[in-house]
Coordinates of C-alpha atoms in Angstrom, one line a residue:
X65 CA -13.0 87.0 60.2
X66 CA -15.8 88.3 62.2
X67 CA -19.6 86.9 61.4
X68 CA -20.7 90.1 60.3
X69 CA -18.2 90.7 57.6
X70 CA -18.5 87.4 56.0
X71 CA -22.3 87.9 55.8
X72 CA -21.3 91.1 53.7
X73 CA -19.2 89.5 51.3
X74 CA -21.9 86.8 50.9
X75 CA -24.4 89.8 49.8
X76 CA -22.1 90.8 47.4
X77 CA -23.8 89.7 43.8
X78 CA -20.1 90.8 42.0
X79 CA -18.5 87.4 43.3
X80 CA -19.5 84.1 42.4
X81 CA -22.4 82.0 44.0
X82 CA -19.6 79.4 45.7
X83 CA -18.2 82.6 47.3
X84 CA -21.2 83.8 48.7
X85 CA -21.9 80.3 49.7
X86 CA -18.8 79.8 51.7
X87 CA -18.9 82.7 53.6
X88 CA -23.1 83.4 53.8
X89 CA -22.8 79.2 55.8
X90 CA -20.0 80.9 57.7
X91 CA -21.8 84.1 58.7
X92 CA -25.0 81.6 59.9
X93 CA -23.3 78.6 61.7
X94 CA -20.1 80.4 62.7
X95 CA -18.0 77.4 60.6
X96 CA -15.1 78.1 58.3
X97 CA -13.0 75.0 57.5
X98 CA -10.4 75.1 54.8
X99 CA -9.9 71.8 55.3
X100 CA -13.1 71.2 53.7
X101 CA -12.9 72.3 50.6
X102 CA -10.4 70.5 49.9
X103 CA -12.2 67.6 50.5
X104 CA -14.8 68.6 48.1
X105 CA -12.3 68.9 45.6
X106 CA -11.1 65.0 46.1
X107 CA -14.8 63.8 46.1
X108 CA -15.2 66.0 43.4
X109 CA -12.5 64.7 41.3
X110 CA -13.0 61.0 42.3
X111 CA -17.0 61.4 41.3
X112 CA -16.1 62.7 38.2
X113 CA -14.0 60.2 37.4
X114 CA -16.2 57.7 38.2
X115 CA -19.0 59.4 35.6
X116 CA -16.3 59.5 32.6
X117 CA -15.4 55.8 33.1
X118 CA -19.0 54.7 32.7
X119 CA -19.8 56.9 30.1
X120 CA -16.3 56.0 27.6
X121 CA -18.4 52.4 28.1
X122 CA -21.4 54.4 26.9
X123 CA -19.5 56.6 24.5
X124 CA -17.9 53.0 22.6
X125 CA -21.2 51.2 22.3
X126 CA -22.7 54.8 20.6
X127 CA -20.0 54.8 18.6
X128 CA -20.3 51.1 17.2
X129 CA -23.9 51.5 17.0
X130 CA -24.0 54.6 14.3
X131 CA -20.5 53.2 12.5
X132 CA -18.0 56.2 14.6
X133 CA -14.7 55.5 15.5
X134 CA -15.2 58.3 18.7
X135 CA -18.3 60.1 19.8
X136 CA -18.5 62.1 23.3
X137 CA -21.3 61.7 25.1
X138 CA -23.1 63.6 28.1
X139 CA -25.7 63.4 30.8
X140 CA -26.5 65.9 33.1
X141 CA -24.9 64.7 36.5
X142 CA -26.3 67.4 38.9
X143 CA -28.4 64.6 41.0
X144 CA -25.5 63.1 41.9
X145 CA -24.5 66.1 44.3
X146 CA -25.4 64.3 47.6
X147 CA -22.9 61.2 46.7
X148 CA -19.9 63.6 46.5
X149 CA -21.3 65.0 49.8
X150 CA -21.2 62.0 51.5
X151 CA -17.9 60.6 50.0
X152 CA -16.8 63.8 51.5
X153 CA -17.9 63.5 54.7
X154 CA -16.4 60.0 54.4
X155 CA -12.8 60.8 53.5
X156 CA -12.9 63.3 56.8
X157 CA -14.1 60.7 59.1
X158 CA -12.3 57.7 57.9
X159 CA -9.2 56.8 57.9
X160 CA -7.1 56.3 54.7
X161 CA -7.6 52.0 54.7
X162 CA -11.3 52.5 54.3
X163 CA -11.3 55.0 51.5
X164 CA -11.4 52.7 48.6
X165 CA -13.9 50.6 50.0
X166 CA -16.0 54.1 50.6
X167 CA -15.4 55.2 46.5
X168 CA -16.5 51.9 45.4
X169 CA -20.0 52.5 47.1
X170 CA -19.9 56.1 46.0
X171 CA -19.8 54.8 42.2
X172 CA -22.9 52.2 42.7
X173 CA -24.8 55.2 44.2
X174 CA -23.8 57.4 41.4
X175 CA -23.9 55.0 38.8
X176 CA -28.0 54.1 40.4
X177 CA -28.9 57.7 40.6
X178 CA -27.6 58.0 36.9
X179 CA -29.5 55.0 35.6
X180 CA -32.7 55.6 37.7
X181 CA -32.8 59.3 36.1
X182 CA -32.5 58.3 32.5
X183 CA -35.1 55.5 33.2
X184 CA -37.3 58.7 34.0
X185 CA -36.3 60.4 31.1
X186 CA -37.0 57.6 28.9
X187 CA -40.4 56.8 30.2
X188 CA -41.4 60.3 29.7
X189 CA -39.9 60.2 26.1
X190 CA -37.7 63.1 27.2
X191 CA -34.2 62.4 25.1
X192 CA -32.6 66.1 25.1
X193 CA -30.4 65.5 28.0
X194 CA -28.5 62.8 26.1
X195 CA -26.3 64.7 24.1
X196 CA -23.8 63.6 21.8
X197 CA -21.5 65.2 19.4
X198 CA -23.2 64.5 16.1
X199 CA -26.3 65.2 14.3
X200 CA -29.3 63.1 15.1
X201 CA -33.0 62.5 14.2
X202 CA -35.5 61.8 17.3
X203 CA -35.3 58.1 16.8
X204 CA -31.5 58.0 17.1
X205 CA -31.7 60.1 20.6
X206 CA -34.2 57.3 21.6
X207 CA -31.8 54.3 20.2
X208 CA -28.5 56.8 22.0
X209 CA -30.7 57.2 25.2
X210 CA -31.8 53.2 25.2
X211 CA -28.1 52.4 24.7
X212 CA -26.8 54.8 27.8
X213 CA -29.5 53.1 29.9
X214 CA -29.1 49.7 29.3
X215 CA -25.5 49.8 29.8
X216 CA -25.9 51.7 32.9
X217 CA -27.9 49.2 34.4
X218 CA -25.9 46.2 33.8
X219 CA -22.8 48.0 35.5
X220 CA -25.1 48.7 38.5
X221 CA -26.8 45.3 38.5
X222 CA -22.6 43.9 38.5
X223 CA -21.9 46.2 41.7
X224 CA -24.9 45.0 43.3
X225 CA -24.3 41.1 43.0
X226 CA -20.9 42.3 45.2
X227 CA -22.7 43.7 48.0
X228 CA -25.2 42.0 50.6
X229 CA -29.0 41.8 49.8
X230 CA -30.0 44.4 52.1
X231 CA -28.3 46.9 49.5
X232 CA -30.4 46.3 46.5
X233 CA -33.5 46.1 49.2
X234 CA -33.0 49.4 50.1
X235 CA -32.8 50.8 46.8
X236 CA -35.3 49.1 45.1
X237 CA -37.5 50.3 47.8
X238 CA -36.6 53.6 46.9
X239 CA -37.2 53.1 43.4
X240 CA -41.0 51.3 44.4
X241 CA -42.2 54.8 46.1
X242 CA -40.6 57.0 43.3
X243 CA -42.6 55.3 41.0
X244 CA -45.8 55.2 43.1
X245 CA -45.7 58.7 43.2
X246 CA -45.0 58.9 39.5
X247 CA -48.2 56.9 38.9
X248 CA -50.0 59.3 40.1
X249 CA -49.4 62.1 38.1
X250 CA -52.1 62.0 35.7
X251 CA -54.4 61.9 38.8
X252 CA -52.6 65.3 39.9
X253 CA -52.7 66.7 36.7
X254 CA -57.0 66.3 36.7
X255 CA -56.8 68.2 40.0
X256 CA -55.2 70.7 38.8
X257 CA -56.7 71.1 35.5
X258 CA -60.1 71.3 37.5
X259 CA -58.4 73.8 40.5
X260 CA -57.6 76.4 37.2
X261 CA -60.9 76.3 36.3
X262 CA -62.2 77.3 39.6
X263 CA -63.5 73.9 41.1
X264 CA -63.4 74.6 44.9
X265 CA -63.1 70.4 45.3
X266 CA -60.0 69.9 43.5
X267 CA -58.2 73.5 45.5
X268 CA -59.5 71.1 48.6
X269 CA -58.0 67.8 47.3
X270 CA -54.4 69.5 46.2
X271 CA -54.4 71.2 49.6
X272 CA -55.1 67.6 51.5
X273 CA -53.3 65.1 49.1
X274 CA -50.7 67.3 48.0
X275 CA -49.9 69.9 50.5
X276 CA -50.5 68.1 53.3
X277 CA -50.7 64.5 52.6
X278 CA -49.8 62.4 55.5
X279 CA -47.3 59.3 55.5
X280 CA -49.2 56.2 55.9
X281 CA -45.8 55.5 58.0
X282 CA -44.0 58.6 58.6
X283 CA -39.9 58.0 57.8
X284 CA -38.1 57.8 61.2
X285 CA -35.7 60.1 59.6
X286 CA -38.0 63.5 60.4
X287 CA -38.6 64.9 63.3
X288 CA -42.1 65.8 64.7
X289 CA -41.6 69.5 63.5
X290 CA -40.6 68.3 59.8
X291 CA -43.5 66.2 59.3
X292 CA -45.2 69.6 59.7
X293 CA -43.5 70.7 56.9
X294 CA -46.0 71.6 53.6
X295 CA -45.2 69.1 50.8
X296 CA -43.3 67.4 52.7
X297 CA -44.9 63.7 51.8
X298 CA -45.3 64.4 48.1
X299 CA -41.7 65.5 47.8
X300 CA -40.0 62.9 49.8
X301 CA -41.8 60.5 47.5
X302 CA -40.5 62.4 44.4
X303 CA -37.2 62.8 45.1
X304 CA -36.2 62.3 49.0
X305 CA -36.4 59.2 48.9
X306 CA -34.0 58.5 46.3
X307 CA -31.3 59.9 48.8
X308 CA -32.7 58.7 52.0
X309 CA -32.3 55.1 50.6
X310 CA -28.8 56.3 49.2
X311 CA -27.5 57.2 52.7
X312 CA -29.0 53.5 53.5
X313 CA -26.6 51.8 51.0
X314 CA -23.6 53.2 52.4
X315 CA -25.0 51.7 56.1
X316 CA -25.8 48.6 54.9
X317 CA -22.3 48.1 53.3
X318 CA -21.0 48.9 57.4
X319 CA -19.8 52.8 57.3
X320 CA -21.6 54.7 59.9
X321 CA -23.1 58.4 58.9
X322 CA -25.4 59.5 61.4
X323 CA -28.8 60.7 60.8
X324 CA -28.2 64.9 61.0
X325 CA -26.4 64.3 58.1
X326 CA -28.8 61.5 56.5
X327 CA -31.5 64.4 57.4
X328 CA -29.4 67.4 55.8
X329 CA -28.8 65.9 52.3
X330 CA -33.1 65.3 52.2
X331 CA -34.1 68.4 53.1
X332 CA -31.6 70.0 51.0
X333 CA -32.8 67.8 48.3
X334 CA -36.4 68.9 48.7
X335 CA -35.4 72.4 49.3
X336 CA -33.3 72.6 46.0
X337 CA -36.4 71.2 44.2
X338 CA -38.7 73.6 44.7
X339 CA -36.0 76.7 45.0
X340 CA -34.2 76.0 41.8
X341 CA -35.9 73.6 39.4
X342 CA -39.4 74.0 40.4
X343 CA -39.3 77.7 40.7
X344 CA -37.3 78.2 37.1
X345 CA -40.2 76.0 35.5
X346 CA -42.7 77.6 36.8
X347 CA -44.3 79.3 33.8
X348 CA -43.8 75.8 31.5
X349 CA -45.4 73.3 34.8
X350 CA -48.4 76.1 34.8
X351 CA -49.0 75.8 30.9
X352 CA -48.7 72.7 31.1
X353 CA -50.8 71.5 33.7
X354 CA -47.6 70.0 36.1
X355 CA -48.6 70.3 39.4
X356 CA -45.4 70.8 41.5
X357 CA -45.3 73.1 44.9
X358 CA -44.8 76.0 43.2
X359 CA -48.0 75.7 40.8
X360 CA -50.2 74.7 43.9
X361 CA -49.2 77.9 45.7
X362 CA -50.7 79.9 42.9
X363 CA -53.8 77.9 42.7
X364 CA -54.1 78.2 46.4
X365 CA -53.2 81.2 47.4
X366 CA -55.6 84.5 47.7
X367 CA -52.8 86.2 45.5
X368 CA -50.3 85.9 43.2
X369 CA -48.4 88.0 45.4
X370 CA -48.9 86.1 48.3
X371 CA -47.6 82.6 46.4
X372 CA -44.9 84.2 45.8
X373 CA -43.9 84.7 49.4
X374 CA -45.5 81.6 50.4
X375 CA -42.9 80.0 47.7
X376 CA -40.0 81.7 49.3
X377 CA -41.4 80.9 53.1
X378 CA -41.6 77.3 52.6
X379 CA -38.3 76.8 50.4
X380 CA -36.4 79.0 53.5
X381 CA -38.1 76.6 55.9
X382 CA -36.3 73.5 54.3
X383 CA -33.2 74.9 53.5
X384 CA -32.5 76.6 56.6
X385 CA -33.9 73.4 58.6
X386 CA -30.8 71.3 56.1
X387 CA -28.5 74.0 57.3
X388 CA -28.8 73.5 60.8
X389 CA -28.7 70.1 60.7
X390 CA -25.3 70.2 58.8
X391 CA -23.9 72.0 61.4
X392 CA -25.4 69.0 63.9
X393 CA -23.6 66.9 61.8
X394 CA -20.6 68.3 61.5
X395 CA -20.6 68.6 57.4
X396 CA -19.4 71.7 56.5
X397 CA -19.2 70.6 53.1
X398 CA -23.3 70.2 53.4
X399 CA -23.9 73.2 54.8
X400 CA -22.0 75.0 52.1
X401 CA -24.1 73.4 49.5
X402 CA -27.4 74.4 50.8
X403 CA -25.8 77.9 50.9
X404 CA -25.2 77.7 47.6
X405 CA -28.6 76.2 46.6
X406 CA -30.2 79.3 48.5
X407 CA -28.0 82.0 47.2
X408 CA -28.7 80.5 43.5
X409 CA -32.4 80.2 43.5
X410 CA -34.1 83.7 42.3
X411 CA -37.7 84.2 43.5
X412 CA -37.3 87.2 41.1
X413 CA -38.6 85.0 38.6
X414 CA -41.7 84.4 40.0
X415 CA -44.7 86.9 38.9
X416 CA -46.9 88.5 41.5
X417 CA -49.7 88.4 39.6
X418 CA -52.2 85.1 39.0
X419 CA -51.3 83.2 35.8
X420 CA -53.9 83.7 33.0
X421 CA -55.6 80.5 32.3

């Protein structure tokens, strides 16, 4: 199929988004592998599995705790895209004696994201994601959520007593910069309550410390032309890091992934931040004073119109900078997902006039 026709079908908005992604990463890097998605489908399947396992541990304890003899439980488990990405990449580059030893990592990543994202939710008294199949009062989400947690943990803590030191170290140095930048949240939220009222300090400040804050010691994991890119710092710390350190578990435990691919999955991370969650919350992080990329671009720019495109222009940047280091790595399947994050994201959302304050 010719590059030009595949870019077609990926402008069609009649077929699905995982269409157009497949063939819009074909018509930019010239890549079609079957063979692939196939390979998505097993680290699909064996991620999934992995989830349900821990969560019918999850699912017993709710049910003892409110007197059931079954409930169902869920969490959302989007976060945990980049481990089936790099089980993926794994089962393609590995041969077939290695692959269990590859899973069992995948689940301690999956099973840490998972645990390190309720954590979040439950510090921020945010309980809605953890969904069950009966009625319940706030206090019983909080006692459900507490539950999920707890028993989340204790699984990861037992994987991480099997694996060498350096693993935990790596992950709990993750954890220590995701919850520095939390900490500073309130202290983002001042600026920007003080940016909306005009104050030309605070439009200074969130353009220095959150725009362009530098590293105090830049990750050898960007290039020189990456550390250039706006937000860059503040989102790395907020959710790059998380993934960066990932990638370093799966080293530390001996497989060997090399750092296109390491640099793909965090710049696609970043990039899906601000293209899909950041940009759909828009109008709720605005009223209520969450400064994210998004919100800073229409504090700082001249326009509403011209945050918009500043928006799109910076979200491109990462995403296409993921893309092409995909193809570096050889990970279709990686390259397909950042298509997929691109094609879903809709900029139509965003309004191109100032917000009224």
């Amino acid at each position: 199929m010719r590059k030009r026709a595949a870019g077609l079908i990926a402008g069609s908005e009649l077929l699905p988004t995982s269409v157009r992604a497949v063939f819009g990463y074909y018509a930019d890097a010239g890549v079609f592998d079957a063979g692939s998605l196939r390979l998505k489908l097993r680290a699909d399947d064996a991620v999934e599995e992995m989830i349900r396992e821990a969560f019918a541990e999850i699912e017993e304890a709710i049910a003892a705790e409110f007197g059931y003899d079954y409930v169902s439980f869920e969490y959302d488990t989007k976060l945990v895209l980049p481990a089936k990405l790099t089980l993926g990449y794994l089962y393609r580059t590995l041969d077939e004696s290695q692959h269990h030893e590859a899973e069992e990592v995948t689940r301690l990543a999956v099973e840490a994201l998972l645990d390190g994202d309720m954590r979040d939710a439950i510090n921020d008294a945010e309980y809605d994601d953890f969904v069950v199949d009966f009625e319940t009062s706030p206090a019983d989400r909080a006692t459900i959520a507490g539950i999920a947690q707890e028993l989340l943990q204790a699984r990861v803590e037992k994987q991480f007593s099997q694996y060498p030191e350096d693993v935990r170290e790596v992950y709990e140095w993750a954890v220590g910069i995701s919850e520095a930048h939390q900490d500073e949240d309130e202290q983002f939220r001042a600026l920007m309550d003080r940016a909306q009222d005009g104050d030309t300090d605070a439009l200074d400040a969130i353009e220095r410390r959150y725009k362009y804050a530098d590293f105090e010691t830049p990750p050898d994991l960007f290039t020189d032309e990456e550390l250039d890119l706006p937000y860059l710092k503040t989102q790395y710390d907020r959710v790059g890091v998380i993934y960066d350190a990932m990638i370093e578990m799966y080293r530390e435990t001996g497989f060997a992934i090399p750092d296109a691919f390491q640099r793909s999955i965090v710049l696609a991370i970043i990039g899906a931040q601000l293209w899909l969650d950041d940009l759909d919350d828009y109008e709720a992080d605005m009223q209520d004073g969450q400064l994210t990329p998004v919100t800073a671009e229409y504090l700082l720019a001249d326009s509403g119109a011209e945050a918009k495109s500043s928006v799109v222009e910076i979200s491109e940047a990462y995403l296409d900078r993921a893309r092409e280091q995909a193809t570096v790595a050889d990970s279709t399947l990686t390259g397909i997902a950042t298509e997929y994050i691109y094609r879903d994201g809709d900029p139509g959302k965003l309004p191109t006039r100032r917000p009224k304050t």
